[in-house]
């Protein structure tokens, strides 16, 4: 069988406790394997010694490539940067903390060799994730999948394998601030799943603060669905119908000689209408902000340094 190159893309933010262990695990699993491999560590503006460790690894092993951002641009930008620099025939993305077991990549490669072009890692157990995270994820993905045309498969994250063709299709899209797990399913091609048990973090704390989680959740909806915009149309229609029904009721009551004090209706009706119109105004503004970002056309990341990459 022809030897292929597998690119392993690893975003790293303050991962000085895990990078070396990730490297040694990857080498243990891929050394002497039927395909070649490269590991692309993307240092997402770490404040610790993460990039020094990556540089040292890259100096002793040419299969290790390092890219370093000028500041923290976020997990999704780090993945995109790794994808853009990957040379592989198949490209895999995983966490630096060994939560996504590297052995599972071998199963993904088997699927790829069967002809699948996007292979999703599907979590059948989630160790080391808080109840809050599991609960909010369940509610969020149920909502997201209701309002998007191409759902994000349940219990999957960014741990996936992409065939070169599928990855190029994603990279060719000009949109900024990509929601990668949404695009992976949107892009189509032959898709498969590999089930795995997500491990607890090998060392350190999660780098996904609540703020980063909310930001990713927002991108997931705003980049994938225009349903919130149409909500205003539906709500407007319902309110219009209700006020019309109210008007008819008033007339009927007046014919029957029953008159209600108008002020009893006025305050709740006015506040309800004003607050609803504020909500929809806000929704439009969130999309407007996305368009504004698109027009500014700033890059997803800025590189400050690289090793073993021309
Ligand atoms: N990460 C990153 N930039 C960030 C936050 C996280 O590159 O701003 C990396 C992090 O180092 C890890 C991966 O993205 O390799 C996933 O983050 P983490 O493991 O902290 O998230 P969790 O698995 O807890 O959701
Ligand atoms: Mg993790």
XYZ file of C-alpha atoms and ligand atoms in Angstrom:
336
model
C 0.000 0.000 0.000
C 1.130 3.496 -0.823
C 2.463 5.457 2.160
C 0.424 8.559 2.877
C 1.054 11.558 5.107
C -1.184 12.095 8.129
C -1.209 15.621 9.592
C -2.035 15.894 13.265
C -3.147 19.413 14.173
C -2.981 20.375 17.845
C -4.080 23.794 19.130
C -2.286 24.723 22.356
C -3.090 27.455 24.831
C -1.009 27.381 28.020
C -0.328 23.685 27.626
C 3.221 23.489 29.015
C 2.106 20.564 31.180
C 0.762 18.489 28.290
C 2.650 19.220 25.017
C 5.559 16.903 25.679
C 3.318 14.060 26.795
C 1.182 14.532 23.676
C 4.284 14.329 21.511
C 5.636 11.177 23.185
C 2.220 9.473 22.970
C 1.897 10.386 19.274
C 5.374 9.061 18.537
C 4.682 5.864 20.518
C 1.572 5.256 18.412
C 2.755 6.423 14.984
C 6.433 5.395 14.969
C 6.750 2.508 12.494
C 3.131 2.934 11.330
C 2.162 2.223 7.726
C 1.817 5.967 6.998
C 4.076 8.944 7.711
C 2.944 11.637 10.089
C 3.581 15.272 10.994
C 2.441 17.028 14.145
C 1.498 20.684 13.799
C 1.347 22.422 17.157
C -0.336 25.806 16.981
C 0.538 27.958 19.971
C -2.453 30.210 20.486
C -0.690 33.053 22.316
C 0.226 31.034 25.412
C 1.598 32.953 28.372
C 3.626 30.003 29.637
C 6.535 28.088 28.086
C 4.378 26.112 25.608
C 6.116 27.474 22.507
C 9.619 26.949 23.945
C 8.749 23.293 24.441
C 7.303 23.048 20.921
C 10.457 24.671 19.499
C 12.696 22.213 21.373
C 10.652 19.265 20.085
C 10.762 20.634 16.532
C 14.556 21.032 16.696
C 15.074 17.377 17.534
C 12.282 15.948 15.344
C 11.623 17.321 11.859
C 8.123 15.821 11.883
C 7.150 18.378 14.504
C 6.068 21.778 13.153
C 5.315 24.766 15.300
C 3.289 27.906 14.634
C 2.835 30.684 17.121
C 0.249 33.474 17.226
C 0.942 37.072 18.184
C -1.764 36.740 20.869
C -4.620 34.468 21.906
C -6.920 34.285 18.866
C -8.961 31.317 20.077
C -9.286 27.590 19.562
C -11.080 27.754 16.187
C -8.507 30.136 14.696
C -5.705 27.869 15.920
C -7.328 24.878 14.216
C -7.779 26.803 10.951
C -4.131 27.889 11.037
C -3.020 24.272 11.573
C -5.243 23.142 8.702
C -3.806 25.819 6.411
C -0.262 24.641 7.077
C -0.960 20.888 7.027
C 0.553 18.989 4.111
C -1.168 15.662 4.795
C -3.417 13.509 2.636
C -5.567 13.152 5.743
C -5.718 15.732 8.501
C -6.784 15.115 12.104
C -7.418 17.643 14.852
C -7.184 16.839 18.542
C -6.851 18.407 21.995
C -3.346 18.701 23.407
C -4.509 17.345 26.774
C -5.035 13.743 25.556
C -8.795 13.991 26.139
C -9.175 12.692 22.594
C -7.154 9.455 22.721
C -4.562 9.309 19.934
C -5.265 5.585 19.378
C -8.700 6.558 18.056
C -6.958 8.280 15.138
C -5.905 4.820 13.911
C -9.582 3.805 13.701
C -10.351 7.050 11.891
C -7.613 6.279 9.379
C -9.168 2.822 8.786
C -12.458 4.540 7.917
C -10.619 6.985 5.663
C -8.994 4.082 3.850
C -12.473 2.646 3.284
C -13.238 5.851 1.382
C -14.811 8.126 4.008
C -13.785 11.773 3.658
C -14.932 13.210 6.984
C -14.667 10.952 10.036
C -16.218 12.329 13.229
C -15.036 11.270 16.659
C -18.215 10.602 18.638
C -18.058 10.710 22.430
C -19.888 7.827 24.038
C -18.532 8.749 27.470
C -17.262 12.083 28.713
C -14.900 11.856 31.620
C -13.705 15.000 33.338
C -16.479 17.205 31.950
C -18.617 19.063 34.478
C -22.368 18.397 34.738
C -22.869 22.043 33.766
C -20.890 21.548 30.538
C -22.691 18.318 29.622
C -26.129 19.808 30.359
C -25.558 23.087 28.499
C -24.063 21.173 25.552
C -27.129 18.889 25.358
C -29.568 21.820 25.334
C -27.449 23.916 22.995
C -26.928 21.236 20.317
C -30.610 20.280 20.422
C -31.461 23.943 19.741
C -28.729 24.405 17.124
C -29.828 21.293 15.242
C -33.431 22.489 15.205
C -32.530 25.749 13.503
C -29.786 24.650 11.086
C -30.259 22.884 7.796
C -27.156 20.686 8.221
C -27.064 19.534 11.862
C -23.862 19.108 13.843
C -23.837 15.370 14.751
C -24.627 14.816 18.439
C -21.742 14.204 20.832
C -19.086 15.301 18.374
C -16.653 18.185 18.741
C -13.675 19.159 16.623
C -11.956 15.779 16.966
C -12.293 14.641 13.350
C -10.330 13.358 10.405
C -10.633 15.117 7.047
C -9.611 13.859 3.658
C -7.565 16.457 1.765
C -10.469 17.047 -0.639
C -12.964 17.769 2.173
C -10.510 19.970 4.022
C -9.673 21.998 0.913
C -13.391 22.593 0.386
C -13.655 24.011 3.912
C -10.516 26.119 3.592
C -11.679 27.529 0.253
C -14.661 29.205 1.923
C -13.914 32.880 2.370
C -15.956 33.219 5.566
C -14.116 34.371 8.678
C -14.554 33.064 12.207
C -15.444 29.630 10.872
C -17.514 27.269 13.022
C -15.490 24.248 12.006
C -17.679 21.463 13.406
C -20.658 22.952 11.551
C -18.756 23.195 8.264
C -17.468 19.620 8.623
C -20.995 18.333 8.309
C -22.170 21.057 5.898
C -19.414 20.270 3.391
C -20.899 16.829 2.647
C -18.838 14.036 1.014
C -18.812 10.554 2.533
C -19.035 10.870 6.326
C -18.509 8.269 9.051
C -18.238 8.036 12.828
C -15.801 6.467 15.230
C -17.057 6.087 18.813
C -14.680 6.749 21.680
C -14.567 7.438 25.388
C -13.444 10.963 26.067
C -10.828 10.983 28.799
C -10.280 13.464 31.576
C -7.598 16.072 30.933
C -4.122 14.588 31.398
C -2.865 17.711 33.207
C -3.800 21.346 33.774
C -7.204 23.008 33.654
C -9.644 23.501 30.794
C -8.715 26.509 28.658
C -12.333 26.944 27.621
C -13.577 29.649 29.942
C -17.326 30.300 30.134
C -16.787 33.391 27.982
C -15.059 31.317 25.266
C -17.821 28.717 25.405
C -20.520 31.367 24.990
C -18.591 32.907 22.115
C -18.313 29.561 20.316
C -22.002 28.871 20.927
C -22.887 32.266 19.444
C -20.704 31.636 16.379
C -22.383 28.238 15.964
C -25.800 29.822 15.668
C -24.963 33.046 13.862
C -22.764 31.334 11.250
C -25.185 28.505 10.598
C -28.705 29.742 10.896
C -30.866 32.657 9.881
C -33.779 31.227 11.895
C -33.478 33.871 14.668
C -34.002 36.579 12.033
C -37.183 34.928 10.819
C -38.453 34.624 14.378
C -39.330 38.325 14.281
C -41.545 37.731 11.267
C -43.373 34.857 12.955
C -43.720 36.685 16.280
C -44.882 39.818 14.488
C -47.515 37.731 12.695
C -48.721 36.130 15.927
C -48.876 39.486 17.731
C -50.749 41.012 14.827
C -53.282 38.189 14.947
C -53.654 38.507 18.750
C -54.216 42.251 18.657
C -56.754 41.814 15.882
C -58.574 39.169 17.993
C -58.435 41.549 20.954
C -59.962 44.318 18.853
C -62.825 42.024 17.754
C -63.380 40.952 21.396
C -63.620 44.605 22.481
C -66.226 45.262 19.790
C -68.244 42.175 20.734
C -68.058 43.105 24.424
C -69.129 46.674 23.606
C -72.116 45.350 21.637
C -73.027 43.298 24.767
C -72.660 46.492 26.826
C -69.569 45.266 28.722
C -66.723 47.764 28.767
C -63.287 47.067 30.307
C -61.116 49.934 31.605
C -58.602 50.435 28.837
C -55.744 51.135 31.283
C -55.981 47.537 32.556
C -54.713 46.366 29.165
C -52.441 49.189 28.298
C -49.409 48.709 30.554
C -48.744 44.956 30.072
C -49.436 45.218 26.352
C -47.075 48.137 25.887
C -44.204 46.597 27.877
C -44.616 43.256 26.136
C -44.520 44.841 22.691
C -41.575 47.077 23.532
C -39.511 44.252 25.016
C -40.196 41.967 22.065
C -39.197 44.656 19.627
C -35.981 45.209 21.649
C -35.139 41.514 21.469
C -35.538 41.450 17.702
C -33.615 44.636 17.323
C -30.813 42.985 19.287
C -30.916 39.815 17.170
C -30.589 41.873 13.987
C -27.679 43.725 15.558
C -25.838 40.494 16.339
C -26.039 39.528 12.665
C -25.082 43.050 11.704
C -21.986 42.678 13.882
C -21.112 39.522 11.922
C -21.491 41.392 8.624
C -19.392 44.235 10.054
C -16.653 41.724 10.934
C -16.892 40.290 7.431
C -16.473 43.719 5.842
C -13.459 44.547 7.999
C -11.932 41.369 6.572
C -9.282 41.052 9.263
C -7.379 37.764 9.325
C -8.459 35.001 11.729
C -4.976 35.073 13.268
C -1.547 36.705 13.021
C 1.580 34.573 13.111
C 4.498 35.749 15.204
C 6.776 32.735 14.860
C 7.174 29.342 13.237
C 9.521 26.372 13.339
C 10.106 23.665 10.707
C 7.736 25.492 8.348
C 8.951 27.453 5.341
N -7.173 26.072 23.111
C -6.655 27.029 22.266
N -7.029 28.333 22.422
C -7.931 28.717 23.384
C -8.487 27.725 24.220
C -8.107 26.408 24.046
O -5.833 26.730 21.390
O -8.201 29.916 23.472
C -6.737 24.677 22.940
C -6.348 23.955 24.231
O -4.990 24.150 24.531
C -6.701 22.504 23.922
C -7.882 22.635 22.965
O -7.839 23.954 22.437
O -5.664 21.822 23.249
C -9.208 22.441 23.668
O -9.251 23.239 24.846
P -9.568 22.602 26.262
O -8.987 21.237 26.341
O -9.134 23.546 27.324
O -11.152 22.550 26.201
P -12.124 21.395 26.746
O -11.574 20.098 26.246
O -12.060 21.512 28.228
O -13.441 21.745 26.172
Mg -9.615 19.382 26.377
